[in-house]
Tab-separated table of C-alpha atoms and ligand atoms in Angstrom:
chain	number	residue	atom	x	y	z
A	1	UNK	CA	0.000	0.000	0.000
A	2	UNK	CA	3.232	2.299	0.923
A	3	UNK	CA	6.257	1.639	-0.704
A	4	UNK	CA	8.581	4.185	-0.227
A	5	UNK	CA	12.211	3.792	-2.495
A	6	UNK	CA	15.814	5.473	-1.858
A	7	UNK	CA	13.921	7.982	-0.218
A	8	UNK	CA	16.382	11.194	0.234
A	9	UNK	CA	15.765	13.995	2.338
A	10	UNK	CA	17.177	17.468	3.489
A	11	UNK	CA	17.148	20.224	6.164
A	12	UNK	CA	19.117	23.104	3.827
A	13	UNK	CA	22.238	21.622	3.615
A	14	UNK	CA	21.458	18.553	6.021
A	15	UNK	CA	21.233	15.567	4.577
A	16	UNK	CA	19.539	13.401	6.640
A	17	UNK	CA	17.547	10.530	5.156
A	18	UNK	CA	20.332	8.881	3.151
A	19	UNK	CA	18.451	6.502	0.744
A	20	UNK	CA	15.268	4.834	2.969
A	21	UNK	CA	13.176	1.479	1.567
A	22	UNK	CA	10.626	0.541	3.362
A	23	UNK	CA	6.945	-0.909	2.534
A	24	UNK	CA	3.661	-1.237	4.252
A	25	UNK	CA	1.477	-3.517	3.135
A	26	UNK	CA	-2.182	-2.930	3.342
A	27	UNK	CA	-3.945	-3.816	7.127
A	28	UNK	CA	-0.413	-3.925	8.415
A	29	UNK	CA	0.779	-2.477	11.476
A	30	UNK	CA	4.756	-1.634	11.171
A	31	UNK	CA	6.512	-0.026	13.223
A	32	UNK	CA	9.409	2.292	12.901
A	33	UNK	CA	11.869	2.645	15.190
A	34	UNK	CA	15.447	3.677	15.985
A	35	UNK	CA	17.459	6.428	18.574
A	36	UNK	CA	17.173	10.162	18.258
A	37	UNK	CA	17.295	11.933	15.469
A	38	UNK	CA	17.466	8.820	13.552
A	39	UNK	CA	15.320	10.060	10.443
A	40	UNK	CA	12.311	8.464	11.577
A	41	UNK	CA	10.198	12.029	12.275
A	42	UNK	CA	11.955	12.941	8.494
A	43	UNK	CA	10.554	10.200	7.342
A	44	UNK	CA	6.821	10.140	7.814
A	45	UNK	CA	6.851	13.705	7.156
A	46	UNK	CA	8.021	13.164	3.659
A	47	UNK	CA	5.104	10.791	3.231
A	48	UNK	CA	2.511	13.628	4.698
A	49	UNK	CA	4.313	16.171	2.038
A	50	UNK	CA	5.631	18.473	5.061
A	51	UNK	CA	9.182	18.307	3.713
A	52	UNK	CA	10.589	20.527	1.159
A	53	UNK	CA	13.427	19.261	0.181
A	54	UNK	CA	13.238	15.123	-1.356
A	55	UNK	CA	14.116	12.756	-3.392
A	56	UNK	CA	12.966	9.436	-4.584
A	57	UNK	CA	9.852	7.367	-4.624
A	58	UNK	CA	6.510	7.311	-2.724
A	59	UNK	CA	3.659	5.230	-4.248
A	60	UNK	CA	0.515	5.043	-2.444
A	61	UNK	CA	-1.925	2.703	-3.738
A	62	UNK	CA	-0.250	2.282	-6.494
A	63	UNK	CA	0.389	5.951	-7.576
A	64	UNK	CA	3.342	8.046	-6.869
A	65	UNK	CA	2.415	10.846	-4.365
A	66	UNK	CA	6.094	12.270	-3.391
A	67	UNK	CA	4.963	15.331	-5.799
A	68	UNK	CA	1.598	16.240	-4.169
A	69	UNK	CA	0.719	18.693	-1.504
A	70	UNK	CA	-0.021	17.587	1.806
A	71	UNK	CA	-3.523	17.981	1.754
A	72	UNK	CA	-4.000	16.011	-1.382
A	73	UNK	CA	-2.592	13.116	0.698
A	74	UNK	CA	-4.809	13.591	3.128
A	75	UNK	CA	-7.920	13.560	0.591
A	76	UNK	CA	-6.236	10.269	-0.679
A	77	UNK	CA	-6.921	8.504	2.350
A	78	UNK	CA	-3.068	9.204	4.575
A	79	UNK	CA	-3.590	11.001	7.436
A	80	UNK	CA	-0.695	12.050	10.259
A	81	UNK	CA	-0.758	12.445	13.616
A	82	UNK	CA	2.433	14.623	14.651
A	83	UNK	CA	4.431	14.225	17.283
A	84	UNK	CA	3.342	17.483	18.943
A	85	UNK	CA	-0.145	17.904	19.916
A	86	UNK	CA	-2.049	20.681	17.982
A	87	UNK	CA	-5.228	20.927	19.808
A	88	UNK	CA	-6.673	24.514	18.855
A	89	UNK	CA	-6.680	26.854	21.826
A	90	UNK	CA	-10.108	28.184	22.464
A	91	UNK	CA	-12.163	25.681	20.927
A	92	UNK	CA	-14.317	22.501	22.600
A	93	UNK	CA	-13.300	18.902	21.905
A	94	UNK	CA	-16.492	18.522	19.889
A	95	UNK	CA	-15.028	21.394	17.760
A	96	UNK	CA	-11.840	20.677	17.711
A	97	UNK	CA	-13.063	17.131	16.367
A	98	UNK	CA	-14.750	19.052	13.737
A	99	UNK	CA	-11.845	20.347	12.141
A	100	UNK	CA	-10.871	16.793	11.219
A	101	UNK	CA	-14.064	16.771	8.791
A	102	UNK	CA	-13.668	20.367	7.325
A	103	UNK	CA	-12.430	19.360	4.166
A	104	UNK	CA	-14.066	15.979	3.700
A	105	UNK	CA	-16.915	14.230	2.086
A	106	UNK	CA	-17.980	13.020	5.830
A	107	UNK	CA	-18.615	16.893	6.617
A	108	UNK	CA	-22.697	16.249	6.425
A	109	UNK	CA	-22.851	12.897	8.516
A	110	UNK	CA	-20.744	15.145	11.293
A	111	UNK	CA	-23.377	14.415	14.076
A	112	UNK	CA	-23.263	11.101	13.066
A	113	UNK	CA	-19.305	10.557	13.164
A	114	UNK	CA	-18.695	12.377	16.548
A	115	UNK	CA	-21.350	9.937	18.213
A	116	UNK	CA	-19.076	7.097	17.115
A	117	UNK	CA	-15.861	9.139	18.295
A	118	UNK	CA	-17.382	9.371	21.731
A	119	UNK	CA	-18.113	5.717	22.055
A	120	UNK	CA	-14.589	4.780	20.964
A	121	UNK	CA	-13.304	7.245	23.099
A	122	UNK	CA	-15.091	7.590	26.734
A	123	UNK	CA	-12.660	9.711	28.055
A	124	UNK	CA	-13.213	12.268	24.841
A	125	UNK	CA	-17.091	11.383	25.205
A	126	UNK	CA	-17.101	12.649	29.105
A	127	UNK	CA	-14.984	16.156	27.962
A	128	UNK	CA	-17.300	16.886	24.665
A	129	UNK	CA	-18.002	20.009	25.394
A	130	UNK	CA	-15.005	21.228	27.502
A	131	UNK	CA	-12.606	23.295	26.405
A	132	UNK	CA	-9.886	21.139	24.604
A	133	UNK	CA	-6.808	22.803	26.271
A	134	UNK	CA	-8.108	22.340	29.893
A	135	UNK	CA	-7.438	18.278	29.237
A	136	UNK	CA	-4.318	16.218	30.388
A	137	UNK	CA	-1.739	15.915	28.044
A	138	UNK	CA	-2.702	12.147	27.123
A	139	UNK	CA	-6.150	13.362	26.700
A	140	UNK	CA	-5.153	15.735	24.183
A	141	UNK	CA	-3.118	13.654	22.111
A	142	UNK	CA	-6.411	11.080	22.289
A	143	UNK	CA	-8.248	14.255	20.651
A	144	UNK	CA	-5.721	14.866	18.308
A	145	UNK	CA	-5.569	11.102	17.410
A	146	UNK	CA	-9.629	11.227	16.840
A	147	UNK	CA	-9.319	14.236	14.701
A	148	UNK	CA	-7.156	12.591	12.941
A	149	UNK	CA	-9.451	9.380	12.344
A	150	UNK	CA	-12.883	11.487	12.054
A	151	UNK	CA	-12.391	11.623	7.900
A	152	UNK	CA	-12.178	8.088	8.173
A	153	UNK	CA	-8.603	7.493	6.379
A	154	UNK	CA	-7.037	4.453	4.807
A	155	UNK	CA	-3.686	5.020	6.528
A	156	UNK	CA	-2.891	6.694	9.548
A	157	UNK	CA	1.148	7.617	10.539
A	158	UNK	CA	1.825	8.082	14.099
A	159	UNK	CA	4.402	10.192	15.232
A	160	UNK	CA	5.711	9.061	18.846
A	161	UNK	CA	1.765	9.137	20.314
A	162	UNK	CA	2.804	7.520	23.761
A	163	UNK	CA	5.219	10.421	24.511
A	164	UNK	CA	4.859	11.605	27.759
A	165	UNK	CA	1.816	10.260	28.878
A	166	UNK	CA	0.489	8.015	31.666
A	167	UNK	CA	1.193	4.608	31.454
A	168	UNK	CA	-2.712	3.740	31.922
A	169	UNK	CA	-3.572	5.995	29.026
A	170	UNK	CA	-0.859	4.800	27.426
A	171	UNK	CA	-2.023	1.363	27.426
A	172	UNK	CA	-5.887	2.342	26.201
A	173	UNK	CA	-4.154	4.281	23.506
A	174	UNK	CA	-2.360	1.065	22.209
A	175	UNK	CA	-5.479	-1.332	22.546
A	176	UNK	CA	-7.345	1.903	19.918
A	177	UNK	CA	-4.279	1.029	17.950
A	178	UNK	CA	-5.109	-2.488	17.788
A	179	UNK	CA	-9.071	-2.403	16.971
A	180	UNK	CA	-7.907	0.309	14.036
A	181	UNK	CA	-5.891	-2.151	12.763
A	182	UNK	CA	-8.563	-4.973	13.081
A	183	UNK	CA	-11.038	-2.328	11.234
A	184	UNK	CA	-9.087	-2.628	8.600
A	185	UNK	CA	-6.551	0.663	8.833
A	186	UNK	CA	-3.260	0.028	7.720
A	187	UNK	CA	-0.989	1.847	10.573
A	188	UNK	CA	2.746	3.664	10.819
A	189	UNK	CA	3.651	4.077	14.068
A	190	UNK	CA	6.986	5.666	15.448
A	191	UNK	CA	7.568	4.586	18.835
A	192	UNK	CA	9.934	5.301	21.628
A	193	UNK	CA	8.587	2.278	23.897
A	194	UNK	CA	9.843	0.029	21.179
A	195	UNK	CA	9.021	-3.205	23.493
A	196	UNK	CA	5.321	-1.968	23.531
A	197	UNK	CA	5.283	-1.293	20.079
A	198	UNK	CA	6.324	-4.700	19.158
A	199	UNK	CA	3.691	-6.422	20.662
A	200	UNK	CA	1.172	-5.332	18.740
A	201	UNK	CA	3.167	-4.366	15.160
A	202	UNK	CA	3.189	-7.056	12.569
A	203	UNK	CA	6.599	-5.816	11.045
A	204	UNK	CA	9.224	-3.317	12.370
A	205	UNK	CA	12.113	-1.581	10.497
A	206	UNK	CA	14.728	0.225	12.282
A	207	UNK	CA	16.392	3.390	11.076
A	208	UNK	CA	19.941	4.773	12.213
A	209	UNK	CA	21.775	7.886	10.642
A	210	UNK	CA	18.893	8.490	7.716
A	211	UNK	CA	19.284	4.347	6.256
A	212	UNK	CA	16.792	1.468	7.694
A	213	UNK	CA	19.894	-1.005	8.688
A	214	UNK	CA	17.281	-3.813	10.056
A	215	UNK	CA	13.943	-4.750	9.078
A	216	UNK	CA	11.602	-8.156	10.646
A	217	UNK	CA	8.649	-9.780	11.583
A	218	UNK	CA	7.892	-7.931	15.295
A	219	UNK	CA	7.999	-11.299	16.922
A	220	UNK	CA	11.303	-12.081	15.621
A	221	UNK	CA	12.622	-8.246	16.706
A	222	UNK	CA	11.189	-8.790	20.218
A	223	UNK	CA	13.048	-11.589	21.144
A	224	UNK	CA	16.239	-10.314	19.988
A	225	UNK	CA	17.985	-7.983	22.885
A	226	UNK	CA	20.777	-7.148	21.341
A	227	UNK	CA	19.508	-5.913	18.187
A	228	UNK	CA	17.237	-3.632	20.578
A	229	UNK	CA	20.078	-2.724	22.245
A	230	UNK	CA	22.479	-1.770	19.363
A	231	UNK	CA	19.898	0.850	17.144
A	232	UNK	CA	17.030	1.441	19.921
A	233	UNK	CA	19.273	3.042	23.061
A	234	UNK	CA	18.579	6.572	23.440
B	1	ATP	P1	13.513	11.977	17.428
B	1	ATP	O1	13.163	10.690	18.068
B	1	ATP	O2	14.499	12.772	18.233
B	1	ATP	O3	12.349	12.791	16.942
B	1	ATP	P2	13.963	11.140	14.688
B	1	ATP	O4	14.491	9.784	14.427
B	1	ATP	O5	12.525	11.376	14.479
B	1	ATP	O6	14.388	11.568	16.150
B	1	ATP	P3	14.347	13.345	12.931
B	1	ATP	O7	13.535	14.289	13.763
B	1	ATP	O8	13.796	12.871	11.661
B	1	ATP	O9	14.816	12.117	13.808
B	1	ATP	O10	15.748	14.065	12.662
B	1	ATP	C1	16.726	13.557	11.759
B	1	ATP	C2	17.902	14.540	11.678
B	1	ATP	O11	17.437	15.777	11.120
B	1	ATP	C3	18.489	14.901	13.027
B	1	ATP	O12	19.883	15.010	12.868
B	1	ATP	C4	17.893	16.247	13.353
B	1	ATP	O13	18.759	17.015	14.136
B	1	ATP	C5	17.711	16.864	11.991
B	1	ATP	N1	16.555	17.780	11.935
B	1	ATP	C6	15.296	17.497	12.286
B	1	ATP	N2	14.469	18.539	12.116
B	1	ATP	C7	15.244	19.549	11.622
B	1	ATP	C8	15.006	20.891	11.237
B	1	ATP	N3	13.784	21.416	11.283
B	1	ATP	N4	16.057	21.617	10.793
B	1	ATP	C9	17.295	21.071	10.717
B	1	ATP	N5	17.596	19.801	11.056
B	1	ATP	C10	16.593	19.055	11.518
């Protein structure tokens, strides 16, 4: 479904993804790991179209996307979650859930759509009509997760979404990550907690200094230490 090829990227003169493969197929859940500043951030922004400066290959379903603009991605069915949370200051939950449907066909079932947020969501169901920026840190990245997921996209890539929140929020976030999957949503997900990760990916790659230098089953990964300890050590 993604098959990204010698995938360059740059920051001005940086350059910091130095030739990436990598493939998702579709209903897969890979994971994408490796230390800091790795590439791995680089990475799923080229295939959002936030980076300037690439080059390569991106197909998505088939059709080469590393030319379009990030929004005609998004109307394609790819959506990204970044790694900070943008929750919109002033607005409710319910509105900043609303945003996520702006530009999509899904805009007239709304009502509709934020009923089934709620229910796969409780905490987001409770806060509906609280002001978004008054919730905990994990409850905002939840919202900015569902906003996300409200157009209903093919593909969703996850940028770090465990990052500094409570383990027990931490946890419900993962077992969403798991019924997406089983709906059929083929899933990206960069993740610190690589252990975690690995339990419920299907494949993992691992990236060091802008190349993927390992790539496996997650089963496989998870039971070998040392190749945890050699590319995923902070
Ligand atoms: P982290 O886990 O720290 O987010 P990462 O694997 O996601 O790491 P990237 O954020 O993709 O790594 O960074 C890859 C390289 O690009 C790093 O050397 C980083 O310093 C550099 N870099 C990232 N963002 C910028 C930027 N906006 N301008 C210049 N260099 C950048």
């Amino acid at each position: 479904m993604l098959h990204i090829q010698d995938l360059h990227a740059w920051y001005g003169e940086a350059h910091v993804l130095q030739g990436v493969n990598l493939q998702v197929r579709q209903g897969e859940l890979v994971c994408l790991v490796g230390r800091n500043g790795a590439g791995k951030t680089t990475t799923v922004k080229s295939v959002a179209g936030l980076m300037t400066k690439v080059k390569g290959s991106i197909t998505f379903d088939g059709q080469e996307i590393l030319g379009l603009p990030a929004h005609a991605r998004y109307a394609r069915g790819l959506a990204y979650v970044p790694e900070e949370r943008r929750i919109v200051p002033g607005l409710t939950v319910r509105e900043n859930i609303r945003l996520g449907l702006l530009r999509s066909p899904l805009h007239a079932r709304e009502a509709e759509i934020i009923d089934e947020i709620a229910d796969t969501f409780p905490r987001l169901k409770e806060r509906l009509d609280q002001q978004a920026v008054t919730m905990s840190g994990g409850e905002q990245q939840m919202l900015t997760i569902a906003r996300a997921m409200a157009a209903k996209p093919k593909f969703v890539l996850l940028d770090e979404p465990s990052e500094g929140i409570m383990p027990l929020l931490v946890d419900e976030m993962f077992e969403y990550f798991t019924a997406l999957k089983k709906s059929g949503v083929t899933i990206l997900l960069i993740e610190q907690n690589v252990e975690l990760a690995l339990r419920i990916a299907d494949r993992a790659y691992i990236l060091d200094q802008g190349e993927v230098v390992y790539a496996n089953d997650a089963a496989a990964m998870l039971a070998d230490a040392s190749i945890q300890e050699r590319y995923c050590a902070v």
